[in-house]
PDB file of C-alpha atoms and ligand atoms in Angstrom:
ATOM      1  CA  UNK A   1     -28.982  -8.056   3.645  1.00 96.00           C
ATOM      2  CA  UNK A   2     -26.923  -5.889   5.907  1.00 98.00           C
ATOM      3  CA  UNK A   3     -23.902  -3.539   5.250  1.00 98.00           C
ATOM      4  CA  UNK A   4     -21.426  -1.284   7.040  1.00 98.00           C
ATOM      5  CA  UNK A   5     -21.813   1.874   4.954  1.00 98.00           C
ATOM      6  CA  UNK A   6     -19.540   5.029   4.520  1.00 98.00           C
ATOM      7  CA  UNK A   7     -22.046   7.627   4.189  1.00 97.00           C
ATOM      8  CA  UNK A   8     -19.578  10.678   4.690  1.00 96.00           C
ATOM      9  CA  UNK A   9     -15.493  10.772   4.467  1.00 96.00           C
ATOM     10  CA  UNK A  10     -13.935  10.424   7.909  1.00 96.00           C
ATOM     11  CA  UNK A  11     -17.003   9.209   9.476  1.00 96.00           C
ATOM     12  CA  UNK A  12     -17.882   5.704  11.245  1.00 97.00           C
ATOM     13  CA  UNK A  13     -19.404   3.127   8.995  1.00 98.00           C
ATOM     14  CA  UNK A  14     -23.078   2.666   9.645  1.00 98.00           C
ATOM     15  CA  UNK A  15     -24.758  -0.633  10.278  1.00 97.00           C
ATOM     16  CA  UNK A  16     -27.470  -0.392   7.344  1.00 97.00           C
ATOM     17  CA  UNK A  17     -30.377  -2.391   6.246  1.00 97.00           C
ATOM     18  CA  UNK A  18     -30.574  -2.631   2.346  1.00 96.00           C
ATOM     19  CA  UNK A  19     -33.113  -4.539   0.115  1.00 95.00           C
ATOM     20  CA  UNK A  20     -31.513  -7.474  -1.372  1.00 93.00           C
ATOM     21  CA  UNK A  21     -30.668  -6.801  -5.118  1.00 94.00           C
ATOM     22  CA  UNK A  22     -30.844  -8.920  -7.896  1.00 97.00           C
ATOM     23  CA  UNK A  23     -27.827  -9.543 -10.073  1.00 98.00           C
ATOM     24  CA  UNK A  24     -27.891  -7.970 -13.344  1.00 97.00           C
ATOM     25  CA  UNK A  25     -26.535  -9.337 -16.821  1.00 98.00           C
ATOM     26  CA  UNK A  26     -22.970 -10.448 -16.165  1.00 97.00           C
ATOM     27  CA  UNK A  27     -23.233 -10.232 -12.338  1.00 98.00           C
ATOM     28  CA  UNK A  28     -23.211 -12.320  -9.502  1.00 98.00           C
ATOM     29  CA  UNK A  29     -24.531 -12.168  -6.002  1.00 98.00           C
ATOM     30  CA  UNK A  30     -22.299 -13.280  -3.303  1.00 98.00           C
ATOM     31  CA  UNK A  31     -23.125 -14.373   0.190  1.00 98.00           C
ATOM     32  CA  UNK A  32     -20.250 -12.829   2.144  1.00 98.00           C
ATOM     33  CA  UNK A  33     -18.629 -15.500   4.483  1.00 98.00           C
ATOM     34  CA  UNK A  34     -15.692 -13.293   5.247  1.00 98.00           C
ATOM     35  CA  UNK A  35     -13.998 -10.104   4.252  1.00 98.00           C
ATOM     36  CA  UNK A  36     -10.628  -8.634   5.108  1.00 98.00           C
ATOM     37  CA  UNK A  37      -9.653  -5.339   6.198  1.00 98.00           C
ATOM     38  CA  UNK A  38      -7.000  -3.684   3.937  1.00 96.00           C
ATOM     39  CA  UNK A  39      -5.161  -0.272   4.515  1.00 95.00           C
ATOM     40  CA  UNK A  40      -6.787   0.809   1.526  1.00 95.00           C
ATOM     41  CA  UNK A  41     -10.175   0.753   3.292  1.00 97.00           C
ATOM     42  CA  UNK A  42      -8.500   3.257   5.684  1.00 96.00           C
ATOM     43  CA  UNK A  43      -7.628   5.335   2.677  1.00 95.00           C
ATOM     44  CA  UNK A  44     -11.189   5.246   1.352  1.00 97.00           C
ATOM     45  CA  UNK A  45     -12.494   6.189   4.796  1.00 97.00           C
ATOM     46  CA  UNK A  46     -10.216   8.984   5.221  1.00 95.00           C
ATOM     47  CA  UNK A  47     -10.809  10.309   1.622  1.00 94.00           C
ATOM     48  CA  UNK A  48      -7.079  10.070   0.512  1.00 94.00           C
ATOM     49  CA  UNK A  49      -8.117   8.561  -2.813  1.00 94.00           C
ATOM     50  CA  UNK A  50      -9.079  10.862  -5.808  1.00 93.00           C
ATOM     51  CA  UNK A  51     -12.888  11.093  -6.770  1.00 92.00           C
ATOM     52  CA  UNK A  52     -14.349   9.321  -3.667  1.00 89.00           C
ATOM     53  CA  UNK A  53     -17.816   7.925  -3.923  1.00 93.00           C
ATOM     54  CA  UNK A  54     -20.057   7.843  -0.798  1.00 96.00           C
ATOM     55  CA  UNK A  55     -22.074   6.215   0.387  1.00 97.00           C
ATOM     56  CA  UNK A  56     -19.845   3.512  -0.341  1.00 98.00           C
ATOM     57  CA  UNK A  57     -19.661  -0.055   1.231  1.00 98.00           C
ATOM     58  CA  UNK A  58     -15.779  -0.911   1.640  1.00 98.00           C
ATOM     59  CA  UNK A  59     -14.182  -4.167   1.491  1.00 98.00           C
ATOM     60  CA  UNK A  60     -12.599  -5.786  -1.245  1.00 98.00           C
ATOM     61  CA  UNK A  61     -11.079  -9.159   0.035  1.00 98.00           C
ATOM     62  CA  UNK A  62     -14.350 -10.925  -0.097  1.00 98.00           C
ATOM     63  CA  UNK A  63     -14.908 -14.579   0.197  1.00 98.00           C
ATOM     64  CA  UNK A  64     -18.348 -15.972   0.014  1.00 98.00           C
ATOM     65  CA  UNK A  65     -20.583 -18.228  -1.925  1.00 98.00           C
ATOM     66  CA  UNK A  66     -22.596 -17.357  -5.097  1.00 98.00           C
ATOM     67  CA  UNK A  67     -26.249 -17.360  -4.334  1.00 97.00           C
ATOM     68  CA  UNK A  68     -27.472 -15.872  -7.689  1.00 98.00           C
ATOM     69  CA  UNK A  69     -26.513 -15.597 -10.784  1.00 98.00           C
ATOM     70  CA  UNK A  70     -27.235 -12.990 -13.616  1.00 98.00           C
ATOM     71  CA  UNK A  71     -27.927 -13.389 -17.229  1.00 97.00           C
ATOM     72  CA  UNK A  72     -25.155 -14.505 -19.230  1.00 97.00           C
ATOM     73  CA  UNK A  73     -22.696 -15.536 -16.489  1.00 97.00           C
ATOM     74  CA  UNK A  74     -20.317 -18.337 -17.684  1.00 91.00           C
ATOM     75  CA  UNK A  75     -18.489 -20.748 -15.469  1.00 91.00           C
ATOM     76  CA  UNK A  76     -19.869 -19.761 -12.140  1.00 96.00           C
ATOM     77  CA  UNK A  77     -22.865 -21.389 -10.501  1.00 96.00           C
ATOM     78  CA  UNK A  78     -24.855 -21.049  -7.306  1.00 98.00           C
ATOM     79  CA  UNK A  79     -23.322 -22.509  -4.211  1.00 98.00           C
ATOM     80  CA  UNK A  80     -19.469 -21.898  -5.863  1.00 98.00           C
ATOM     81  CA  UNK A  81     -16.946 -20.330  -3.330  1.00 98.00           C
ATOM     82  CA  UNK A  82     -15.696 -17.197  -5.041  1.00 98.00           C
ATOM     83  CA  UNK A  83     -13.267 -14.359  -3.988  1.00 98.00           C
ATOM     84  CA  UNK A  84     -14.142 -10.777  -4.968  1.00 98.00           C
ATOM     85  CA  UNK A  85     -10.629  -8.689  -5.322  1.00 98.00           C
ATOM     86  CA  UNK A  86     -10.202  -4.817  -5.588  1.00 97.00           C
ATOM     87  CA  UNK A  87     -10.161  -5.142  -9.554  1.00 97.00           C
ATOM     88  CA  UNK A  88     -14.033  -5.061 -10.123  1.00 98.00           C
ATOM     89  CA  UNK A  89     -14.254  -3.817 -13.665  1.00 97.00           C
ATOM     90  CA  UNK A  90     -12.124  -2.649 -16.628  1.00 98.00           C
ATOM     91  CA  UNK A  91     -13.068  -1.268 -19.925  1.00 97.00           C
ATOM     92  CA  UNK A  92     -11.752  -3.693 -22.151  1.00 97.00           C
ATOM     93  CA  UNK A  93     -11.087  -1.299 -24.877  1.00 98.00           C
ATOM     94  CA  UNK A  94      -8.257   1.201 -23.674  1.00 98.00           C
ATOM     95  CA  UNK A  95      -4.573   0.787 -24.604  1.00 98.00           C
ATOM     96  CA  UNK A  96      -3.925  -0.701 -21.212  1.00 98.00           C
ATOM     97  CA  UNK A  97      -6.508  -2.966 -21.460  1.00 98.00           C
ATOM     98  CA  UNK A  98      -5.212  -4.082 -24.864  1.00 97.00           C
ATOM     99  CA  UNK A  99      -1.728  -4.038 -24.043  1.00 96.00           C
ATOM    100  CA  UNK A 100      -2.282  -6.760 -21.066  1.00 95.00           C
ATOM    101  CA  UNK A 101      -2.124  -3.996 -18.420  1.00 97.00           C
ATOM    102  CA  UNK A 102      -5.670  -4.135 -17.255  1.00 98.00           C
ATOM    103  CA  UNK A 103      -4.622  -2.919 -13.801  1.00 97.00           C
ATOM    104  CA  UNK A 104      -3.787   0.425 -15.571  1.00 98.00           C
ATOM    105  CA  UNK A 105      -7.195   0.514 -17.230  1.00 98.00           C
ATOM    106  CA  UNK A 106      -8.295   4.126 -18.337  1.00 98.00           C
ATOM    107  CA  UNK A 107     -11.866   3.546 -16.956  1.00 98.00           C
ATOM    108  CA  UNK A 108     -11.817   0.781 -14.044  1.00 97.00           C
ATOM    109  CA  UNK A 109     -13.952   0.194 -11.291  1.00 97.00           C
ATOM    110  CA  UNK A 110     -12.678  -0.997  -7.842  1.00 97.00           C
ATOM    111  CA  UNK A 111     -14.525  -2.909  -5.190  1.00 98.00           C
ATOM    112  CA  UNK A 112     -15.424  -1.087  -2.000  1.00 98.00           C
ATOM    113  CA  UNK A 113     -14.030   2.217  -3.774  1.00 97.00           C
ATOM    114  CA  UNK A 114     -16.399   3.193  -6.501  1.00 95.00           C
ATOM    115  CA  UNK A 115     -18.014  -0.040  -6.375  1.00 97.00           C
ATOM    116  CA  UNK A 116     -19.963  -1.534  -3.080  1.00 98.00           C
ATOM    117  CA  UNK A 117     -17.922  -4.250  -1.496  1.00 98.00           C
ATOM    118  CA  UNK A 118     -17.800  -7.022   0.894  1.00 98.00           C
ATOM    119  CA  UNK A 119     -18.472  -5.317   4.449  1.00 98.00           C
ATOM    120  CA  UNK A 120     -21.788  -6.365   4.185  1.00 98.00           C
ATOM    121  CA  UNK A 121     -23.575  -9.844   4.476  1.00 98.00           C
ATOM    122  CA  UNK A 122     -24.017  -9.849   0.573  1.00 98.00           C
ATOM    123  CA  UNK A 123     -22.425  -8.214  -2.433  1.00 98.00           C
ATOM    124  CA  UNK A 124     -22.928  -8.023  -6.240  1.00 98.00           C
ATOM    125  CA  UNK A 125     -19.800  -8.463  -8.539  1.00 98.00           C
ATOM    126  CA  UNK A 126     -19.159  -8.622 -12.295  1.00 98.00           C
ATOM    127  CA  UNK A 127     -18.582 -12.439 -12.662  1.00 98.00           C
ATOM    128  CA  UNK A 128     -15.494 -11.997 -14.860  1.00 97.00           C
ATOM    129  CA  UNK A 129     -13.323 -10.446 -12.254  1.00 97.00           C
ATOM    130  CA  UNK A 130     -14.441 -13.031  -9.394  1.00 98.00           C
ATOM    131  CA  UNK A 131     -12.099 -15.860  -8.706  1.00 97.00           C
ATOM    132  CA  UNK A 132     -13.182 -19.426  -7.970  1.00 97.00           C
ATOM    133  CA  UNK A 133     -11.587 -20.525  -4.698  1.00 97.00           C
ATOM    134  CA  UNK A 134     -12.801 -24.176  -4.615  1.00 95.00           C
ATOM    135  CA  UNK A 135     -13.075 -25.775  -1.271  1.00 96.00           C
ATOM    136  CA  UNK A 136      -9.788 -26.130   0.324  1.00 94.00           C
ATOM    137  CA  UNK A 137      -8.942 -23.802   3.036  1.00 94.00           C
ATOM    138  CA  UNK A 138     -11.121 -21.654   5.588  1.00 96.00           C
ATOM    139  CA  UNK A 139     -13.060 -18.728   4.480  1.00 98.00           C
ATOM    140  CA  UNK A 140     -11.461 -16.040   7.057  1.00 98.00           C
ATOM    141  CA  UNK A 141      -7.877 -17.565   6.290  1.00 97.00           C
ATOM    142  CA  UNK A 142      -8.321 -16.992   2.610  1.00 98.00           C
ATOM    143  CA  UNK A 143      -9.445 -13.670   2.856  1.00 98.00           C
ATOM    144  CA  UNK A 144      -6.256 -11.996   3.083  1.00 98.00           C
ATOM    145  CA  UNK A 145      -5.128 -13.524  -0.110  1.00 98.00           C
ATOM    146  CA  UNK A 146      -7.543 -11.583  -2.111  1.00 97.00           C
ATOM    147  CA  UNK A 147      -5.696  -8.193  -1.713  1.00 97.00           C
ATOM    148  CA  UNK A 148      -2.726  -8.380   0.739  1.00 97.00           C
ATOM    149  CA  UNK A 149      -1.939 -11.468  -1.172  1.00 97.00           C
ATOM    150  CA  UNK A 150      -2.327 -10.566  -4.622  1.00 96.00           C
ATOM    151  CA  UNK A 151      -0.896  -7.047  -4.472  1.00 95.00           C
ATOM    152  CA  UNK A 152       2.093  -8.552  -2.289  1.00 97.00           C
ATOM    153  CA  UNK A 153       2.489 -11.289  -5.114  1.00 97.00           C
ATOM    154  CA  UNK A 154       2.475  -8.621  -7.857  1.00 97.00           C
ATOM    155  CA  UNK A 155       4.998  -6.501  -6.008  1.00 98.00           C
ATOM    156  CA  UNK A 156       7.327  -9.438  -5.361  1.00 98.00           C
ATOM    157  CA  UNK A 157       7.186 -10.228  -9.018  1.00 98.00           C
ATOM    158  CA  UNK A 158       8.017  -6.489  -9.570  1.00 98.00           C
ATOM    159  CA  UNK A 159      10.919  -6.499  -7.347  1.00 98.00           C
ATOM    160  CA  UNK A 160      12.710  -9.228  -9.543  1.00 97.00           C
ATOM    161  CA  UNK A 161      14.603 -12.327  -8.704  1.00 96.00           C
ATOM    162  CA  UNK A 162      17.116 -11.235  -6.260  1.00 96.00           C
ATOM    163  CA  UNK A 163      18.259 -13.214  -3.274  1.00 98.00           C
ATOM    164  CA  UNK A 164      17.763 -10.542  -0.555  1.00 98.00           C
ATOM    165  CA  UNK A 165      14.354  -8.921  -0.223  1.00 98.00           C
ATOM    166  CA  UNK A 166      13.414  -6.050   2.282  1.00 98.00           C
ATOM    167  CA  UNK A 167       9.847  -5.598   3.071  1.00 98.00           C
ATOM    168  CA  UNK A 168       9.210  -2.201   4.759  1.00 98.00           C
ATOM    169  CA  UNK A 169       5.957  -2.301   6.824  1.00 97.00           C
ATOM    170  CA  UNK A 170       5.311  -5.884   8.385  1.00 96.00           C
ATOM    171  CA  UNK A 171       1.418  -6.096   8.150  1.00 95.00           C
ATOM    172  CA  UNK A 172      -1.006  -8.236   6.221  1.00 96.00           C
ATOM    173  CA  UNK A 173       0.756  -8.144   2.848  1.00 97.00           C
ATOM    174  CA  UNK A 174       4.240  -8.563   4.046  1.00 97.00           C
ATOM    175  CA  UNK A 175       3.380 -11.489   6.301  1.00 97.00           C
ATOM    176  CA  UNK A 176       2.350 -13.314   3.205  1.00 98.00           C
ATOM    177  CA  UNK A 177       4.946 -12.146   0.910  1.00 98.00           C
ATOM    178  CA  UNK A 178       7.584 -13.149   3.264  1.00 98.00           C
ATOM    179  CA  UNK A 179       6.182 -16.799   3.491  1.00 98.00           C
ATOM    180  CA  UNK A 180       6.218 -16.702  -0.563  1.00 98.00           C
ATOM    181  CA  UNK A 181       9.853 -15.507  -0.687  1.00 98.00           C
ATOM    182  CA  UNK A 182      11.098 -17.734   1.904  1.00 98.00           C
ATOM    183  CA  UNK A 183       9.367 -20.794  -0.030  1.00 98.00           C
ATOM    184  CA  UNK A 184      11.226 -19.312  -3.155  1.00 98.00           C
ATOM    185  CA  UNK A 185      14.526 -19.773  -1.309  1.00 98.00           C
ATOM    186  CA  UNK A 186      15.054 -16.139  -0.853  1.00 98.00           C
ATOM    187  CA  UNK A 187      16.133 -14.182   2.503  1.00 98.00           C
ATOM    188  CA  UNK A 188      13.599 -11.893   3.984  1.00 98.00           C
ATOM    189  CA  UNK A 189      14.329  -8.510   5.888  1.00 98.00           C
ATOM    190  CA  UNK A 190      11.707  -6.992   7.823  1.00 98.00           C
ATOM    191  CA  UNK A 191      11.675  -3.315   8.538  1.00 98.00           C
ATOM    192  CA  UNK A 192       9.081  -2.018  11.141  1.00 97.00           C
ATOM    193  CA  UNK A 193       8.257   1.086  13.127  1.00 96.00           C
ATOM    194  CA  UNK A 194      11.117   1.606  15.326  1.00 96.00           C
ATOM    195  CA  UNK A 195      10.224   0.006  18.626  1.00 96.00           C
ATOM    196  CA  UNK A 196       7.761  -2.408  17.227  1.00 96.00           C
ATOM    197  CA  UNK A 197       9.373  -5.495  18.866  1.00 96.00           C
ATOM    198  CA  UNK A 198       6.159  -7.542  18.530  1.00 95.00           C
ATOM    199  CA  UNK A 199       6.106  -6.984  14.537  1.00 96.00           C
ATOM    200  CA  UNK A 200       9.913  -7.695  14.429  1.00 97.00           C
ATOM    201  CA  UNK A 201       9.270 -10.886  16.368  1.00 97.00           C
ATOM    202  CA  UNK A 202       6.367 -11.733  14.277  1.00 97.00           C
ATOM    203  CA  UNK A 203       8.581 -11.482  11.280  1.00 97.00           C
ATOM    204  CA  UNK A 204      11.285 -13.754  12.662  1.00 98.00           C
ATOM    205  CA  UNK A 205       8.640 -16.331  13.370  1.00 97.00           C
ATOM    206  CA  UNK A 206       7.664 -16.592   9.674  1.00 96.00           C
ATOM    207  CA  UNK A 207      11.470 -17.009   8.731  1.00 95.00           C
ATOM    208  CA  UNK A 208      12.631 -13.484   8.314  1.00 98.00           C
ATOM    209  CA  UNK A 209      16.432 -13.596   8.260  1.00 98.00           C
ATOM    210  CA  UNK A 210      16.603 -10.361  10.023  1.00 98.00           C
ATOM    211  CA  UNK A 211      14.018  -7.738  11.502  1.00 98.00           C
ATOM    212  CA  UNK A 212      14.838  -4.505  12.651  1.00 98.00           C
ATOM    213  CA  UNK A 213      13.586  -0.722  12.665  1.00 98.00           C
ATOM    214  CA  UNK A 214      12.899   1.032   9.365  1.00 97.00           C
ATOM    215  CA  UNK A 215      15.828   3.638   9.979  1.00 96.00           C
ATOM    216  CA  UNK A 216      18.200   0.760  10.627  1.00 97.00           C
ATOM    217  CA  UNK A 217      20.433  -0.518   7.806  1.00 97.00           C
ATOM    218  CA  UNK A 218      20.202  -4.238   7.068  1.00 98.00           C
ATOM    219  CA  UNK A 219      23.316  -6.280   7.844  1.00 98.00           C
ATOM    220  CA  UNK A 220      23.903  -6.669   4.176  1.00 97.00           C
ATOM    221  CA  UNK A 221      22.782  -4.577   0.947  1.00 98.00           C
ATOM    222  CA  UNK A 222      19.364  -5.688  -0.216  1.00 98.00           C
ATOM    223  CA  UNK A 223      18.687  -6.713  -4.012  1.00 98.00           C
ATOM    224  CA  UNK A 224      15.088  -5.296  -3.776  1.00 98.00           C
ATOM    225  CA  UNK A 225      12.942  -3.652  -1.286  1.00 98.00           C
ATOM    226  CA  UNK A 226       9.168  -3.544  -1.221  1.00 98.00           C
ATOM    227  CA  UNK A 227       7.448  -0.664   0.712  1.00 98.00           C
ATOM    228  CA  UNK A 228       4.151  -1.503   2.016  1.00 97.00           C
ATOM    229  CA  UNK A 229       3.593   1.142   4.795  1.00 96.00           C
ATOM    230  CA  UNK A 230       2.686   4.711   3.880  1.00 96.00           C
ATOM    231  CA  UNK A 231       5.303   7.134   5.282  1.00 97.00           C
ATOM    232  CA  UNK A 232       7.233   8.816   2.223  1.00 98.00           C
ATOM    233  CA  UNK A 233      10.221   9.004   4.225  1.00 98.00           C
ATOM    234  CA  UNK A 234      10.789   5.110   3.880  1.00 98.00           C
ATOM    235  CA  UNK A 235      11.574   5.714   0.118  1.00 98.00           C
ATOM    236  CA  UNK A 236      14.900   7.423   0.649  1.00 98.00           C
ATOM    237  CA  UNK A 237      15.690   4.777   3.511  1.00 98.00           C
ATOM    238  CA  UNK A 238      14.681   1.886   1.121  1.00 98.00           C
ATOM    239  CA  UNK A 239      16.926   3.263  -1.595  1.00 98.00           C
ATOM    240  CA  UNK A 240      19.813   3.472   0.839  1.00 98.00           C
ATOM    241  CA  UNK A 241      19.190  -0.143   1.794  1.00 98.00           C
ATOM    242  CA  UNK A 242      19.468  -1.675  -1.819  1.00 98.00           C
ATOM    243  CA  UNK A 243      22.612  -2.270  -3.665  1.00 98.00           C
ATOM    244  CA  UNK A 244      23.633  -0.850  -6.982  1.00 98.00           C
ATOM    245  CA  UNK A 245      21.170  -1.648  -9.650  1.00 98.00           C
ATOM    246  CA  UNK A 246      18.671  -2.635  -6.901  1.00 98.00           C
ATOM    247  CA  UNK A 247      15.116  -1.871  -7.161  1.00 98.00           C
ATOM    248  CA  UNK A 248      12.536  -0.261  -4.718  1.00 98.00           C
ATOM    249  CA  UNK A 249       8.932  -1.091  -5.159  1.00 98.00           C
ATOM    250  CA  UNK A 250       6.173   0.998  -3.564  1.00 98.00           C
ATOM    251  CA  UNK A 251       3.296  -1.075  -3.077  1.00 97.00           C
ATOM    252  CA  UNK A 252       0.610   1.229  -1.586  1.00 94.00           C
ATOM    253  CA  UNK A 253      -2.155   2.722  -3.174  1.00 94.00           C
ATOM    254  CA  UNK A 254      -1.432   6.186  -1.127  1.00 94.00           C
ATOM    255  CA  UNK A 255       1.985   7.311   0.477  1.00 96.00           C
ATOM    256  CA  UNK A 256       2.681  10.521   2.360  1.00 97.00           C
ATOM    257  CA  UNK A 257       4.753  12.951   0.449  1.00 98.00           C
ATOM    258  CA  UNK A 258       8.208  11.712  -0.323  1.00 98.00           C
ATOM    259  CA  UNK A 259      11.040  14.125   1.123  1.00 98.00           C
ATOM    260  CA  UNK A 260      13.656  15.053  -0.947  1.00 98.00           C
ATOM    261  CA  UNK A 261      16.795  13.169  -1.196  1.00 98.00           C
ATOM    262  CA  UNK A 262      20.351  13.178  -2.702  1.00 98.00           C
ATOM    263  CA  UNK A 263      20.616  11.969  -6.274  1.00 98.00           C
ATOM    264  CA  UNK A 264      23.360   9.728  -5.085  1.00 98.00           C
ATOM    265  CA  UNK A 265      20.651   7.344  -3.541  1.00 98.00           C
ATOM    266  CA  UNK A 266      19.136   6.684  -6.972  1.00 98.00           C
ATOM    267  CA  UNK A 267      22.519   6.749  -8.917  1.00 98.00           C
ATOM    268  CA  UNK A 268      24.158   3.511  -9.982  1.00 98.00           C
ATOM    269  CA  UNK A 269      20.971   2.395 -11.700  1.00 98.00           C
ATOM    270  CA  UNK A 270      18.753   1.726  -8.781  1.00 98.00           C
ATOM    271  CA  UNK A 271      15.263   1.910  -9.767  1.00 98.00           C
ATOM    272  CA  UNK A 272      12.124   3.112  -7.952  1.00 98.00           C
ATOM    273  CA  UNK A 273       9.029   1.899  -9.242  1.00 98.00           C
ATOM    274  CA  UNK A 274       5.070   1.663  -7.979  1.00 98.00           C
ATOM    275  CA  UNK A 275       2.648  -1.293  -8.154  1.00 97.00           C
ATOM    276  CA  UNK A 276      -0.889  -0.358  -9.024  1.00 97.00           C
ATOM    277  CA  UNK A 277      -3.818  -2.523  -8.584  1.00 96.00           C
ATOM    278  CA  UNK A 278      -3.677  -6.033 -10.026  1.00 95.00           C
ATOM    279  CA  UNK A 279      -4.611  -8.136 -13.384  1.00 96.00           C
ATOM    280  CA  UNK A 280      -6.797 -11.027 -13.220  1.00 97.00           C
ATOM    281  CA  UNK A 281      -3.777 -13.084 -14.408  1.00 96.00           C
ATOM    282  CA  UNK A 282      -1.956 -11.949 -11.145  1.00 96.00           C
ATOM    283  CA  UNK A 283      -4.817 -13.390  -9.365  1.00 96.00           C
ATOM    284  CA  UNK A 284      -5.016 -16.790 -11.151  1.00 96.00           C
ATOM    285  CA  UNK A 285      -1.277 -17.110 -10.829  1.00 96.00           C
ATOM    286  CA  UNK A 286      -1.097 -16.339  -6.975  1.00 97.00           C
ATOM    287  CA  UNK A 287      -4.179 -18.365  -5.969  1.00 97.00           C
ATOM    288  CA  UNK A 288      -2.702 -21.296  -7.815  1.00 96.00           C
ATOM    289  CA  UNK A 289       0.718 -20.876  -6.065  1.00 97.00           C
ATOM    290  CA  UNK A 290      -0.767 -20.331  -2.715  1.00 96.00           C
ATOM    291  CA  UNK A 291      -1.524 -23.814  -1.632  1.00 95.00           C
ATOM    292  CA  UNK A 292       1.592 -24.934  -3.037  1.00 96.00           C
ATOM    293  CA  UNK A 293       3.707 -22.545  -0.778  1.00 97.00           C
ATOM    294  CA  UNK A 294       1.210 -23.587   1.977  1.00 96.00           C
ATOM    295  CA  UNK A 295       0.693 -19.962   3.103  1.00 97.00           C
ATOM    296  CA  UNK A 296      -0.615 -19.466   6.819  1.00 96.00           C
ATOM    297  CA  UNK A 297      -2.563 -16.209   7.119  1.00 97.00           C
ATOM    298  CA  UNK A 298      -2.688 -14.805  10.651  1.00 97.00           C
ATOM    299  CA  UNK A 299      -6.205 -13.307  11.275  1.00 97.00           C
ATOM    300  CA  UNK A 300      -8.046 -11.422  13.897  1.00 97.00           C
ATOM    301  CA  UNK A 301     -11.751 -12.005  13.073  1.00 98.00           C
ATOM    302  CA  UNK A 302     -14.366  -9.219  13.975  1.00 98.00           C
ATOM    303  CA  UNK A 303     -18.023  -9.559  13.899  1.00 98.00           C
ATOM    304  CA  UNK A 304     -19.213  -7.436  10.845  1.00 98.00           C
ATOM    305  CA  UNK A 305     -20.864  -4.782  12.908  1.00 97.00           C
ATOM    306  CA  UNK A 306     -17.456  -4.175  14.712  1.00 98.00           C
ATOM    307  CA  UNK A 307     -15.803  -3.023  11.381  1.00 98.00           C
ATOM    308  CA  UNK A 308     -15.116   0.443  12.807  1.00 98.00           C
ATOM    309  CA  UNK A 309     -13.273  -1.451  15.538  1.00 98.00           C
ATOM    310  CA  UNK A 310     -11.475  -3.329  13.113  1.00 98.00           C
ATOM    311  CA  UNK A 311     -10.419  -0.097  10.930  1.00 98.00           C
ATOM    312  CA  UNK A 312      -9.362   1.524  14.168  1.00 97.00           C
ATOM    313  CA  UNK A 313      -7.332  -1.325  15.411  1.00 97.00           C
ATOM    314  CA  UNK A 314      -5.573  -1.379  11.837  1.00 96.00           C
ATOM    315  CA  UNK A 315      -4.781   2.224  12.130  1.00 95.00           C
ATOM    316  CA  UNK A 316      -3.352   1.730  15.465  1.00 94.00           C
ATOM    317  CA  UNK A 317      -1.280  -1.478  14.612  1.00 91.00           C
ATOM    318  CA  UNK A 318      -3.132  -3.335  17.397  1.00 94.00           C
ATOM    319  CA  UNK A 319      -2.903  -6.747  15.719  1.00 92.00           C
ATOM    320  CA  UNK A 320      -0.394  -8.942  13.889  1.00 91.00           C
ATOM    321  CA  UNK A 321      -1.217 -10.213  10.390  1.00 93.00           C
ATOM    322  CA  UNK A 322      -4.852  -9.316   9.037  1.00 96.00           C
ATOM    323  CA  UNK A 323      -8.273  -8.213  10.544  1.00 97.00           C
ATOM    324  CA  UNK A 324     -11.151 -10.312   8.721  1.00 98.00           C
ATOM    325  CA  UNK A 325     -14.975  -9.321   9.124  1.00 98.00           C
ATOM    326  CA  UNK A 326     -17.211 -11.900   9.708  1.00 98.00           C
ATOM    327  CA  UNK A 327     -20.986 -11.663   9.131  1.00 96.00           C
ATOM    328  CA  UNK A 328     -21.811 -14.680  11.350  1.00 78.00           C
ATOM    329  CA  UNK A 329     -19.211 -14.118  14.247  1.00 58.00           C
TER     330      UNK A 329
HETATM  331 ZN1   ZN B 401      -9.407  -0.239 -20.001  1.00 55.06          ZN
HETATM  332 ZN1   ZN B 402      -6.359  -3.959  -0.290  1.00 55.06          ZN
END
């Protein structure tokens, strides 16, 4: 098998040949058909997440087919198409696992962060955390659903049921969430980097009621806002944009420091919360909803060995929607 391996933080991924491993008990081996590129992969490469593990194969939006099954695996068979998401393993015994909050597990493993992921021709996953994907939909089109879609969905649920939803940072996650929110009958307000007219036009093309720069006020107060972009400066801007009692959800795994702001922005029962990881329930809920919504993902495919280019294009905002690595491109 081949993998794009991060051998030192801040470095380039290296095209590496590795021996094909047999899946252990409870594991499946997945022949990768497509793997989305997520902003979290950039945070992994940049060493912005705690306790980085190197060498590591990034990638946690994996679509592929089971090609070997370890002992004791239930419900997944060779040839079946599956998705391997960010949540790779949980302990099952901590208070969070017991309380239905496995996304907050005290001893988790995450795909492409502390367990090798999908920037490869094959990957090994704990079968209990993989999702059966069925046969509908194209591999490349499905890949962004595995993180941008799932985390976006968890964030939208966390945002509550308000009618007017703001999305800060209109990338892979927001372009999916916008379609779900619109399908639910809500109005989407898209905020991009000032001057990023292409992303604003992209948001309008997906049905956003309004699109503008992140430092602009929306035309009416928002019920909730979700921040997908990393600058901490967006937090006070989003608080300013939501109504009394409104909620701001920080959906990223990493943000730059939040500047101090007047208490008046939080006053009147505005809420500021974050979303961390996903539960398997989120995945099952979202993946069953996605076909009903008719989500169309906008993807830019790259050959697997061009992973560094895909990461650098993501960093520079050179495409709309999501980049997806394809081993056989
Ligand atoms: Zn746990
Ligand atoms: Zn991700």
